[in-house]
mmCIF file of C-alpha atoms in Angstrom:
data_model
loop_
_atom_site.group_PDB
_atom_site.id
_atom_site.type_symbol
_atom_site.label_atom_id
_atom_site.label_comp_id
_atom_site.label_asym_id
_atom_site.label_seq_id
_atom_site.Cartn_x
_atom_site.Cartn_y
_atom_site.Cartn_z
ATOM 1 C CA ASP A 1 0.063 -0.392 -0.183
ATOM 2 C CA ARG A 2 1.881 2.743 -1.375
ATOM 3 C CA ASN A 3 -0.460 5.351 0.388
ATOM 4 C CA GLN A 4 0.398 3.857 3.835
ATOM 5 C CA ALA A 5 3.869 3.793 3.199
ATOM 6 C CA ALA A 6 4.154 7.168 2.039
ATOM 7 C CA GLY A 7 2.433 8.325 5.665
ATOM 8 C CA TRP A 8 4.929 6.174 7.757
ATOM 9 C CA LEU A 9 7.817 7.769 5.682
ATOM 10 C CA GLN A 10 6.583 11.503 6.505
ATOM 11 C CA LYS A 11 6.204 10.447 9.486
ATOM 12 C CA ALA A 12 9.715 8.999 9.871
ATOM 13 C CA ALA A 13 11.067 12.032 7.618
ATOM 14 C CA ALA A 14 10.279 14.092 10.851
ATOM 15 C CA GLU A 15 11.482 12.444 13.272
ATOM 16 C CA GLN A 16 15.029 11.326 11.982
ATOM 17 C CA GLY A 17 17.933 12.852 12.993
ATOM 18 C CA SER A 18 20.745 11.017 11.835
ATOM 19 C CA PRO A 19 22.353 10.916 8.003
ATOM 20 C CA VAL A 20 21.518 7.500 8.038
ATOM 21 C CA ALA A 21 18.390 7.995 8.855
ATOM 22 C CA ASP A 22 18.112 10.380 6.065
ATOM 23 C CA ARG A 23 19.542 8.526 3.661
ATOM 24 C CA LEU A 24 16.318 5.567 4.473
ATOM 25 C CA VAL A 25 14.382 7.827 4.474
ATOM 26 C CA ARG A 26 15.565 9.257 0.857
ATOM 27 C CA LEU A 27 15.483 5.958 -0.180
ATOM 28 C CA CYS A 28 12.697 4.695 0.648
ATOM 29 C CA GLY A 29 10.674 7.738 -1.401
ATOM 30 C CA ALA A 30 12.941 6.901 -4.749
ATOM 31 C CA LEU A 31 11.381 3.286 -3.570
ATOM 32 C CA LEU A 32 7.359 4.809 -3.416
ATOM 33 C CA ALA A 33 8.535 6.772 -6.710
ATOM 34 C CA PRO A 34 9.514 3.520 -8.760
ATOM 35 C CA GLY A 35 11.020 4.730 -12.710
ATOM 36 C CA GLY A 36 12.187 7.704 -11.591
ATOM 37 C CA SER A 37 10.977 11.349 -9.820
ATOM 38 C CA SER A 38 11.922 14.644 -10.784
ATOM 39 C CA VAL A 39 12.416 14.921 -6.847
ATOM 40 C CA GLN A 40 14.885 11.815 -5.995
ATOM 41 C CA PRO A 41 17.881 11.948 -6.320
ATOM 42 C CA PRO A 42 18.995 9.567 -9.828
ATOM 43 C CA GLU A 43 21.373 7.225 -7.788
ATOM 44 C CA LEU A 44 18.043 6.544 -5.623
ATOM 45 C CA VAL A 45 16.053 6.380 -8.244
ATOM 46 C CA ALA A 46 17.986 3.546 -9.746
ATOM 47 C CA VAL A 47 18.132 1.865 -6.273
ATOM 48 C CA ALA A 48 14.700 1.797 -7.097
ATOM 49 C CA LEU A 49 14.917 0.845 -10.364
ATOM 50 C CA LEU A 50 17.574 -2.223 -9.333
ATOM 51 C CA LEU A 51 15.174 -3.523 -6.636
ATOM 52 C CA GLU A 52 12.283 -3.889 -9.590
ATOM 53 C CA GLY A 53 13.979 -5.755 -11.736
ATOM 54 C CA ARG A 54 14.816 -2.629 -14.671
ATOM 55 C CA PHE A 55 18.760 -3.795 -13.992
ATOM 56 C CA ALA A 56 19.674 -2.206 -18.188
ATOM 57 C CA ASP A 57 17.986 1.599 -16.802
ATOM 58 C CA ALA A 58 19.261 0.967 -13.317
ATOM 59 C CA VAL A 59 23.070 0.456 -14.791
ATOM 60 C CA PRO A 60 24.011 4.548 -15.047
ATOM 61 C CA GLY A 61 22.382 6.188 -11.452
ATOM 62 C CA LEU A 62 24.230 3.273 -10.381
ATOM 63 C CA LYS A 63 27.519 4.168 -11.942
ATOM 64 C CA ALA A 64 27.180 7.337 -11.000
ATOM 65 C CA LEU A 65 26.980 6.011 -7.397
ATOM 66 C CA ALA A 66 29.552 3.693 -7.446
ATOM 67 C CA GLU A 67 31.540 6.446 -8.798
ATOM 68 C CA LYS A 68 31.222 8.584 -5.815
ATOM 69 C CA SER A 69 31.797 5.979 -3.095
ATOM 70 C CA SER A 70 35.362 4.257 -2.769
ATOM 71 C CA PRO A 71 35.583 0.351 -4.032
ATOM 72 C CA THR A 72 36.029 -1.117 -0.885
ATOM 73 C CA SER A 73 33.571 1.396 0.381
ATOM 74 C CA PRO A 74 30.898 -0.564 3.582
ATOM 75 C CA ASP A 75 27.887 0.927 1.231
ATOM 76 C CA GLY A 76 27.976 -1.660 -1.506
ATOM 77 C CA ALA A 77 27.533 0.954 -3.889
ATOM 78 C CA SER A 78 29.585 -1.309 -6.561
ATOM 79 C CA VAL A 79 28.003 -4.232 -5.464
ATOM 80 C CA LEU A 80 24.591 -2.465 -7.037
ATOM 81 C CA LEU A 81 26.461 -1.707 -10.297
ATOM 82 C CA ALA A 82 27.292 -5.504 -10.102
ATOM 83 C CA TRP A 83 24.092 -6.611 -9.428
ATOM 84 C CA ALA A 84 22.987 -4.421 -12.317
ATOM 85 C CA LEU A 85 25.916 -5.670 -14.493
ATOM 86 C CA VAL A 86 25.728 -9.315 -13.303
ATOM 87 C CA GLU A 87 21.483 -9.479 -14.200
ATOM 88 C CA THR A 88 22.144 -7.828 -18.149
ATOM 89 C CA GLY A 89 25.494 -10.261 -19.110
ATOM 90 C CA ARG A 90 27.797 -7.498 -18.357
ATOM 91 C CA PHE A 91 30.384 -10.149 -16.443
ATOM 92 C CA ARG A 92 33.609 -8.585 -17.555
ATOM 93 C CA GLU A 93 32.690 -5.493 -16.191
ATOM 94 C CA ALA A 94 31.301 -6.603 -12.477
ATOM 95 C CA LEU A 95 33.426 -8.958 -11.676
ATOM 96 C CA PRO A 96 36.333 -6.119 -10.919
ATOM 97 C CA LEU A 97 34.010 -4.521 -9.172
ATOM 98 C CA LEU A 98 33.090 -7.506 -7.010
ATOM 99 C CA GLU A 99 36.504 -8.957 -6.731
ATOM 100 C CA THR A 100 37.605 -5.120 -4.717
ATOM 101 C CA TYR A 101 34.260 -5.486 -2.397
ATOM 102 C CA GLY A 102 34.986 -4.775 1.252
ATOM 103 C CA THR A 103 34.035 -6.802 3.799
ATOM 104 C CA PRO A 104 31.627 -4.225 6.172
ATOM 105 C CA PRO A 105 33.165 -3.697 9.886
ATOM 106 C CA ALA A 106 31.347 -5.543 12.118
ATOM 107 C CA GLY A 107 28.019 -3.232 13.910
ATOM 108 C CA PHE A 108 28.512 -1.491 10.534
ATOM 109 C CA GLU A 109 24.976 -0.594 8.730
ATOM 110 C CA GLU A 110 24.679 1.275 6.687
ATOM 111 C CA PRO A 111 20.904 1.251 4.809
ATOM 112 C CA LEU A 112 21.912 -0.764 1.818
ATOM 113 C CA ALA A 113 23.891 -3.095 3.556
ATOM 114 C CA ASN A 114 21.013 -5.617 2.909
ATOM 115 C CA LEU A 115 21.592 -5.367 -0.555
ATOM 116 C CA SER A 116 25.196 -6.160 -0.942
ATOM 117 C CA LEU A 117 25.939 -8.801 1.856
ATOM 118 C CA PRO A 118 25.924 -12.225 1.349
ATOM 119 C CA ARG A 119 24.694 -11.248 -2.302
ATOM 120 C CA VAL A 120 28.063 -9.567 -3.275
ATOM 121 C CA PHE A 121 29.287 -13.547 -3.110
ATOM 122 C CA GLN A 122 26.653 -15.536 -4.797
ATOM 123 C CA LEU A 123 27.436 -12.542 -7.318
ATOM 124 C CA ARG A 124 30.800 -12.902 -7.514
ATOM 125 C CA ALA A 125 30.671 -16.660 -8.344
ATOM 126 C CA VAL A 126 28.292 -16.307 -11.176
ATOM 127 C CA ALA A 127 31.049 -13.376 -12.665
ATOM 128 C CA LEU A 128 33.949 -15.789 -11.318
ATOM 129 C CA GLU A 129 32.350 -19.123 -13.381
ATOM 130 C CA LYS A 130 31.470 -17.234 -16.232
ATOM 131 C CA ALA A 131 35.510 -16.087 -16.394
ATOM 132 C CA GLY A 132 36.785 -19.672 -16.359
ATOM 133 C CA ARG A 133 37.818 -19.750 -12.515
ATOM 134 C CA SER A 134 35.270 -22.293 -11.138
ATOM 135 C CA ARG A 135 37.568 -22.962 -8.388
ATOM 136 C CA GLU A 136 37.001 -20.126 -7.269
ATOM 137 C CA ALA A 137 33.438 -19.371 -8.136
ATOM 138 C CA ALA A 138 32.638 -22.766 -5.891
ATOM 139 C CA GLU A 139 34.187 -21.036 -2.979
ATOM 140 C CA SER A 140 32.354 -17.920 -3.455
ATOM 141 C CA ARG A 141 29.260 -19.511 -3.316
ATOM 142 C CA GLU A 142 30.115 -21.643 -0.432
ATOM 143 C CA VAL A 143 31.204 -18.430 1.438
ATOM 144 C CA PHE A 144 27.731 -17.209 -0.025
ATOM 145 C CA ARG A 145 25.834 -20.151 1.282
ATOM 146 C CA LYS A 146 26.799 -19.986 5.168
ATOM 147 C CA LEU A 147 26.223 -16.628 5.261
ATOM 148 C CA ALA A 148 22.764 -16.352 3.643
ATOM 149 C CA GLY A 149 22.206 -19.558 5.403
ATOM 150 C CA ASN A 150 17.849 -19.206 5.303
ATOM 151 C CA GLN A 151 18.022 -16.828 2.683
ATOM 152 C CA THR A 152 18.375 -18.739 -0.257
#
């Protein structure tokens, strides 16, 4: 129910007080306006497109997001871009992004962290397999399986 979610979002926006909460409120706003909105930052619209499965449409905005972020940043921007690239068959472009992803420090929880970890290991396995690196792909798949538990 987008209307009810919009009401909760307005309440959260009024009560938030941290940079992480502010980013989450903006992300939720983008998710409530899927496909783009002139008032939403394009990077957040790109995340909404990614979550809608519109991977090719999401790539440009995710590239902009990843360019603003360090490849080893725990915010996972490079993983989101790699996800869209893997889903569109662009494995060679995705692999370097996945190989440099740094595991977030313990206790660090960015708003998008659950989209990046443990997914990075699953995406890495797919890209490594496509690159003919089967042993490494199997190792990455095993890490994903252990981290994902019942999420698979």
